[in-house]
Each structure stands twice: as structure tokens, then as C-alpha cells.
XYZ file of C-alpha atoms in Angstrom:
346
model
C -20.301 20.025 -32.874
C -23.522 21.788 -31.951
C -23.841 25.036 -30.017
C -25.254 22.988 -27.118
C -22.208 20.699 -26.999
C -19.810 23.646 -27.173
C -21.718 25.423 -24.385
C -21.643 22.306 -22.208
C -17.889 22.002 -22.785
C -17.251 25.607 -21.765
C -19.455 25.329 -18.681
C -17.991 21.949 -17.675
C -14.347 23.010 -17.950
C -15.028 26.357 -16.280
C -16.765 24.558 -13.424
C -13.728 22.322 -12.805
C -11.402 25.321 -12.686
C -13.802 27.239 -10.426
C -13.898 24.231 -8.086
C -10.095 24.242 -7.975
C -9.942 27.926 -7.094
C -12.870 27.459 -4.728
C -10.711 25.032 -2.753
C -8.036 27.707 -2.351
C -10.670 30.298 -1.448
C -12.439 28.223 1.217
C -9.162 27.155 2.840
C -7.844 30.717 2.876
C -11.031 32.044 4.439
C -11.064 29.198 6.980
C -7.635 30.351 8.202
C -8.688 33.985 8.283
C -6.823 35.125 5.181
C -8.197 38.066 3.230
C -9.192 37.144 -0.312
C -9.580 40.275 -2.403
C -10.817 38.777 -5.667
C -12.420 35.622 -7.016
C -12.549 35.753 -10.792
C -14.246 33.341 -13.167
C -12.475 33.798 -16.481
C -10.220 36.651 -17.469
C -10.322 39.687 -19.724
C -13.006 42.419 -19.584
C -15.268 42.132 -16.540
C -18.900 41.383 -17.428
C -20.307 41.358 -13.912
C -19.007 41.783 -10.384
C -20.461 41.462 -6.905
C -19.058 42.170 -3.445
C -21.182 40.883 -0.546
C -21.768 43.341 2.256
C -18.974 43.123 4.823
C -16.892 40.799 2.614
C -13.387 41.755 1.385
C -13.862 39.647 -1.750
C -15.025 40.899 -5.132
C -16.583 38.064 -7.148
C -16.485 38.663 -10.885
C -17.254 37.018 -14.220
C -15.081 37.942 -17.198
C -15.520 37.744 -20.943
C -13.136 34.828 -21.577
C -14.628 31.913 -19.611
C -11.564 29.652 -19.431
C -9.474 29.681 -16.241
C -10.254 31.239 -12.883
C -8.175 32.708 -10.092
C -8.291 33.993 -6.537
C -6.160 36.807 -5.143
C -5.100 36.250 -1.545
C -3.759 39.372 0.119
C 0.003 39.227 0.608
C 0.765 36.467 -1.922
C 2.082 38.882 -4.530
C 5.762 39.556 -3.757
C 5.321 43.116 -5.074
C 2.802 43.917 -2.327
C 3.774 45.809 0.792
C 3.253 43.388 3.662
C 2.275 44.760 7.058
C 3.779 42.323 9.579
C 1.043 43.248 12.048
C -1.844 42.365 9.683
C -2.980 38.817 10.630
C -5.143 38.469 7.499
C -2.204 38.432 5.076
C -1.020 35.149 3.554
C 2.674 35.472 4.566
C 1.710 36.243 8.180
C -0.005 32.880 8.608
C 1.728 29.762 9.894
C 3.303 27.329 7.458
C 0.575 24.717 8.100
C -2.168 27.193 7.134
C -0.324 28.122 3.950
C 0.305 24.476 3.011
C -3.369 23.607 3.439
C -4.420 26.668 1.436
C -2.194 25.739 -1.506
C -3.042 22.031 -1.352
C -6.794 22.719 -1.146
C -7.068 23.498 -4.882
C -5.856 20.114 -6.182
C -7.691 18.395 -3.312
C -10.954 19.992 -4.492
C -10.380 18.507 -7.962
C -9.732 15.038 -6.540
C -12.786 15.321 -4.302
C -14.876 16.283 -7.337
C -13.517 13.295 -9.267
C -14.408 10.978 -6.378
C -17.959 12.367 -6.239
C -18.346 11.835 -9.994
C -16.998 8.265 -9.738
C -19.413 7.521 -6.866
C -22.361 8.865 -8.861
C -21.363 6.957 -11.994
C -20.951 3.724 -10.052
C -24.386 4.050 -8.463
C -26.064 4.815 -11.789
C -24.081 2.333 -13.900
C -20.309 1.834 -13.952
C -18.938 1.317 -17.493
C -17.139 -1.939 -18.222
C -15.702 -3.110 -21.534
C -16.596 -6.661 -22.554
C -15.951 -8.508 -25.833
C -18.876 -8.593 -28.259
C -20.721 -11.887 -28.679
C -18.998 -13.001 -31.908
C -15.215 -13.066 -32.375
C -15.105 -9.743 -34.227
C -11.584 -8.392 -34.618
C -11.229 -4.932 -33.095
C -7.521 -4.423 -33.821
C -4.611 -6.265 -35.414
C -1.117 -5.936 -33.913
C 1.451 -4.859 -36.524
C 4.024 -7.454 -37.537
C 2.074 -10.409 -36.100
C 0.939 -13.531 -37.988
C -2.575 -12.032 -38.240
C -1.227 -8.846 -39.830
C 0.932 -10.853 -42.253
C -2.113 -12.920 -43.237
C -4.057 -9.754 -44.058
C -6.608 -9.808 -41.248
C -8.340 -6.457 -40.651
C -10.526 -4.875 -37.943
C -14.119 -5.913 -38.545
C -13.243 -9.413 -39.745
C -15.039 -12.228 -37.937
C -13.257 -15.450 -36.977
C -15.873 -18.207 -37.329
C -13.724 -21.371 -37.222
C -10.177 -22.288 -36.212
C -8.526 -25.675 -36.722
C -11.951 -27.036 -37.798
C -13.513 -25.986 -34.485
C -16.294 -23.374 -34.198
C -15.289 -19.996 -32.723
C -18.100 -18.147 -30.986
C -16.087 -15.711 -28.879
C -12.565 -14.711 -27.883
C -12.291 -17.539 -25.362
C -12.901 -20.109 -28.117
C -10.189 -18.487 -30.240
C -7.720 -18.521 -27.352
C -8.482 -22.160 -26.540
C -7.763 -23.264 -30.119
C -4.735 -21.036 -30.748
C -2.934 -21.410 -27.412
C -1.487 -24.928 -27.988
C -0.654 -24.348 -31.672
C 2.376 -22.051 -31.441
C 4.553 -22.700 -34.493
C 1.960 -24.972 -36.145
C 0.193 -23.986 -39.375
C -3.515 -23.616 -38.590
C -6.554 -22.947 -40.767
C -8.797 -20.034 -39.772
C -12.135 -19.390 -41.435
C -12.759 -15.644 -41.694
C -15.941 -13.798 -42.556
C -15.584 -10.416 -44.253
C -18.407 -8.472 -45.912
C -20.725 -11.476 -45.797
C -18.212 -13.738 -47.551
C -16.045 -16.415 -45.938
C -12.473 -17.383 -46.738
C -9.950 -19.788 -45.286
C -6.510 -18.570 -44.287
C -3.557 -20.604 -43.103
C -1.864 -18.807 -40.205
C 1.014 -20.048 -38.054
C 0.560 -18.697 -34.495
C 3.665 -17.197 -32.925
C 4.987 -18.547 -29.661
C 4.665 -15.860 -26.976
C 5.010 -16.513 -23.261
C 4.643 -20.246 -23.737
C 1.459 -20.074 -25.793
C 0.414 -19.544 -29.384
C -0.968 -16.164 -30.456
C -1.906 -14.679 -33.829
C -1.980 -11.022 -32.706
C -5.611 -9.887 -32.787
C -7.609 -7.925 -30.221
C -11.358 -8.602 -29.988
C -13.878 -5.844 -30.517
C -15.321 -4.604 -27.231
C -18.586 -3.025 -26.215
C -19.386 -0.985 -23.133
C -21.915 -2.255 -20.612
C -23.095 -0.329 -17.570
C -23.395 -2.158 -14.261
C -25.026 -0.589 -11.207
C -22.721 -0.983 -8.190
C -23.773 -1.304 -4.538
C -22.963 1.728 -2.360
C -20.003 -0.035 -0.703
C -18.372 -0.845 -4.052
C -19.156 2.654 -5.329
C -17.403 4.161 -2.300
C -14.369 1.929 -2.861
C -14.209 2.965 -6.514
C -14.512 6.623 -5.503
C -11.336 6.261 -3.436
C -9.324 3.890 -5.629
C -10.148 4.916 -9.194
C -8.836 8.531 -9.106
C -5.576 7.181 -7.695
C -5.330 4.576 -10.477
C -6.007 7.247 -13.106
C -3.319 9.470 -11.557
C -0.753 6.670 -11.844
C -1.595 6.143 -15.513
C -1.486 9.884 -16.242
C 1.905 10.197 -14.538
C 3.239 7.289 -16.618
C 1.989 9.000 -19.767
C 3.554 12.309 -18.725
C 6.862 10.598 -17.940
C 6.797 8.982 -21.386
C 6.280 12.393 -23.028
C 9.196 13.814 -21.053
C 11.453 10.948 -22.149
C 10.386 11.450 -25.764
C 10.659 15.246 -25.420
C 7.222 15.508 -26.979
C 3.955 17.350 -26.285
C 1.828 15.132 -28.550
C -0.245 13.780 -25.664
C -0.952 17.143 -24.052
C -4.228 18.990 -24.468
C -4.774 22.715 -24.040
C -8.101 24.384 -23.189
C -9.277 24.032 -26.812
C -8.320 20.364 -27.011
C -10.002 19.548 -23.696
C -13.049 21.516 -24.806
C -13.293 19.379 -27.942
C -13.111 16.193 -25.871
C -15.852 17.366 -23.517
C -18.056 18.531 -26.406
C -17.710 15.158 -28.148
C -18.623 13.266 -24.978
C -21.530 15.638 -24.259
C -23.176 14.444 -27.449
C -23.023 10.825 -26.236
C -25.015 11.248 -23.046
C -24.705 12.259 -19.410
C -22.612 9.240 -18.362
C -19.990 9.924 -21.045
C -19.911 13.614 -20.090
C -19.432 12.827 -16.397
C -16.689 10.327 -17.253
C -14.593 12.809 -19.231
C -15.091 15.551 -16.623
C -13.905 13.092 -13.976
C -10.745 12.315 -15.974
C -10.014 15.998 -16.557
C -10.628 16.802 -12.882
C -8.043 14.174 -11.892
C -5.649 15.567 -14.509
C -6.057 19.104 -13.131
C -5.383 17.916 -9.600
C -2.385 15.819 -10.637
C -0.884 18.474 -12.905
C -1.150 21.206 -10.287
C 0.627 19.015 -7.727
C 3.674 18.562 -9.953
C 6.742 20.140 -8.283
C 7.114 22.715 -11.040
C 7.493 26.468 -10.422
C 4.246 28.503 -10.568
C 2.128 25.386 -9.984
C 0.688 24.516 -6.584
C 3.237 21.705 -6.354
C 6.069 24.175 -6.887
C 4.779 26.388 -4.080
C 4.454 23.342 -1.843
C 8.146 22.557 -2.456
C 9.122 25.947 -1.016
C 6.699 25.486 1.882
C 8.167 22.037 2.507
C 11.635 23.584 2.650
C 10.352 26.065 5.224
C 8.689 23.303 7.232
C 11.885 21.218 7.377
C 14.453 23.982 7.895
C 12.172 26.316 9.887
C 13.472 29.122 7.693
C 11.590 30.944 4.995
C 13.149 30.864 1.526
C 14.282 34.136 0.021
C 11.116 35.801 -1.268
C 12.820 37.407 -4.252
C 14.371 34.132 -5.379
C 11.047 32.332 -4.988
C 9.269 35.061 -6.968
C 11.794 34.817 -9.813
C 11.528 31.007 -9.894
C 7.719 31.126 -10.083
C 7.794 33.848 -12.740
C 10.130 31.843 -14.964
C 8.002 28.750 -14.432
C 4.856 30.663 -15.340
C 6.417 31.921 -18.579
C 7.442 28.379 -19.517
C 3.953 27.046 -18.780
C 2.290 29.831 -20.764
C 4.608 29.075 -23.692
C 3.682 25.380 -23.625
C -0.040 26.217 -23.343
C 0.165 28.569 -26.323
C 1.975 25.981 -28.467
C -0.439 23.189 -27.513
C -3.460 25.441 -28.082
C -2.223 26.447 -31.537
C -1.780 22.762 -32.383
C -5.295 21.985 -31.070
C -6.784 24.737 -33.247
C -4.809 23.905 -36.390
C -5.259 20.169 -35.904
């Protein structure tokens, strides 16, 4: 990876986190809460600025990952003046819910904007390549048993020419359980293999996946707007399914820390603007989704306590809530450290 790609990755990830915290900041200010600090990064302060008449100190720190805002009164250790209307706990439950929810919402809004821009400039779509080039072979299938490999080209099947995946499907579909000759091209040489398609779902299959290529199609504004609304939701569903699978397996193999995400962004940055915008969109959705999980210390965990207050019209015990969030934060930091170490070593 080049210095340029690494720099783009740092800036891109930092921007997504700043947008998240910016959502909290703007909502808090809109409800008249006092925000004392808006920090980009953590560690030693490199630069700070406090606008005239503003209670907020804006600062940039040496370690660019992460960002945070400090809203007066949110820290349980603070002395809260019940007569100070600018403190977080002195605001109504609706104002506090919106302030907490605004961070993830900002990430989803950013993802929608990126999807809209990508759709207008050229929405990526995977299509099979012109020839029937094998992209993957399913383990344990007739194709795998016959020795087919990715990169092989199927040129004939049952004495009929195969020009694309549709031709292969048409020939193979009615031949479940019947020995069939397939002519394969590999490294410029052809060979004939006898493969018996397996019967699956009432049709014959040999277990190969065609090689795909990405094409970019410019979408009309109406379709781009629809994608901007629907696609982040679809990605969220898939990410939640993946997270649920990791929980069932008691594994962290699919998780990425700041280093791992930085590597992904840097790799995509070297492939062009569209690829960079696509990965930033996916990470922005992931940040929004992850922060809405009902886990202590996350925005979703805080929303659970606010939901309890909204339903019961009673505030939860502040000390208990503080302990719950502290424990949750320690667990999250532990997971982040482990995942980051794996990203660095791997």
C-alpha cells in the first residue's frame, strides 16, 4: 500500500466517525444542550479552537482514529445543577433520545448520499463474463470430483456448444443423474470429461459458479433515490445476519478493527473513486448499525434506558446505568484490542 492509499484510508475512516459525532453535536445544540468538547482523534492535542461565544472547544489530536463529543451533564461523575437548562439530564426524554439517535442516523444519511451519488455516476452490477469461465467450484459436487478448477472454460456440453452460463444451464438442467460429456479448455488445451450432474431441486447441476465482471450502469434520479433508501437497509439486514452467525459460532473472525477497516479502505482507494465510495458506504452503514445494537456503552444501549424511561415515566437509577455502561465499554475495548491485534498480526 502506498502512502497515498494509507492517507486516504485514515481520512476516510476519520470522516465517517466525525460525521457520527457531528450528528450527536448538531442534535444536542439544536435542543440547547451545552457541548464542551468536540474532539477528532484522541491522545495529545495538536490543535484546538473555541469560537467566540461558543462553549465548545474543537480539537484535533495526534491519533486520528475515533472522535467524541462531551455533552455537559452526561458524565455521571459530574455535579448536575437541576436549574441549568443546558445540561443533558435536564432535557426532556424526547430531546435526549433524538440526541443519542442522531449519531447513527448521520451514518445512515451519509450512506444514502453515497449510494445516490454512485447510482447517478454508475451503479455497479455483477454480470457473467461472455464465455462460460468457471469462477468457483462448490466442494463435494460432481464438478469438484471431476477435477474442474476456477479459470477452466466450458466450451461444449452433451455435444452442444456452450457460449455462456445460460447455455450450460440449459444443457445440464434435464440431465440429472445422466452421465454427460463436457469439453473443457484449460491453458489453451481442451479435454473431455464425463460428469454426472447431481439432482438438486428437480434439476441437474454440476456445482460450478460462473466468473463475473462488474459493469457500471448510470441510473435515473428516481431509481437512484430509491436505491439510496432501500440499499442501506438491505446491507443492514445482511450485516445483522453475519453478526448473528458470529454470535452463534462464538467467533470474531468476521469482525474488523480500525486497522482492518483501514486496510480495506486503502485497498479500495487504489482501485478508483467508485470503489472507495462503495467501501466507505458499507462501513458507514456498519457504524450506524453497530452503534444501534442494544449493548451497554453503545448508542443502542443508551436508547434502551431512555426507552425504559419513556414507557415507565421514571428515570433509571443513574448509578446502575453508569456501572452497566462502564462494564459494556470495557468489554467493547477488550474486543477491539483483540481484533486489532489480529488485524496487525494477520
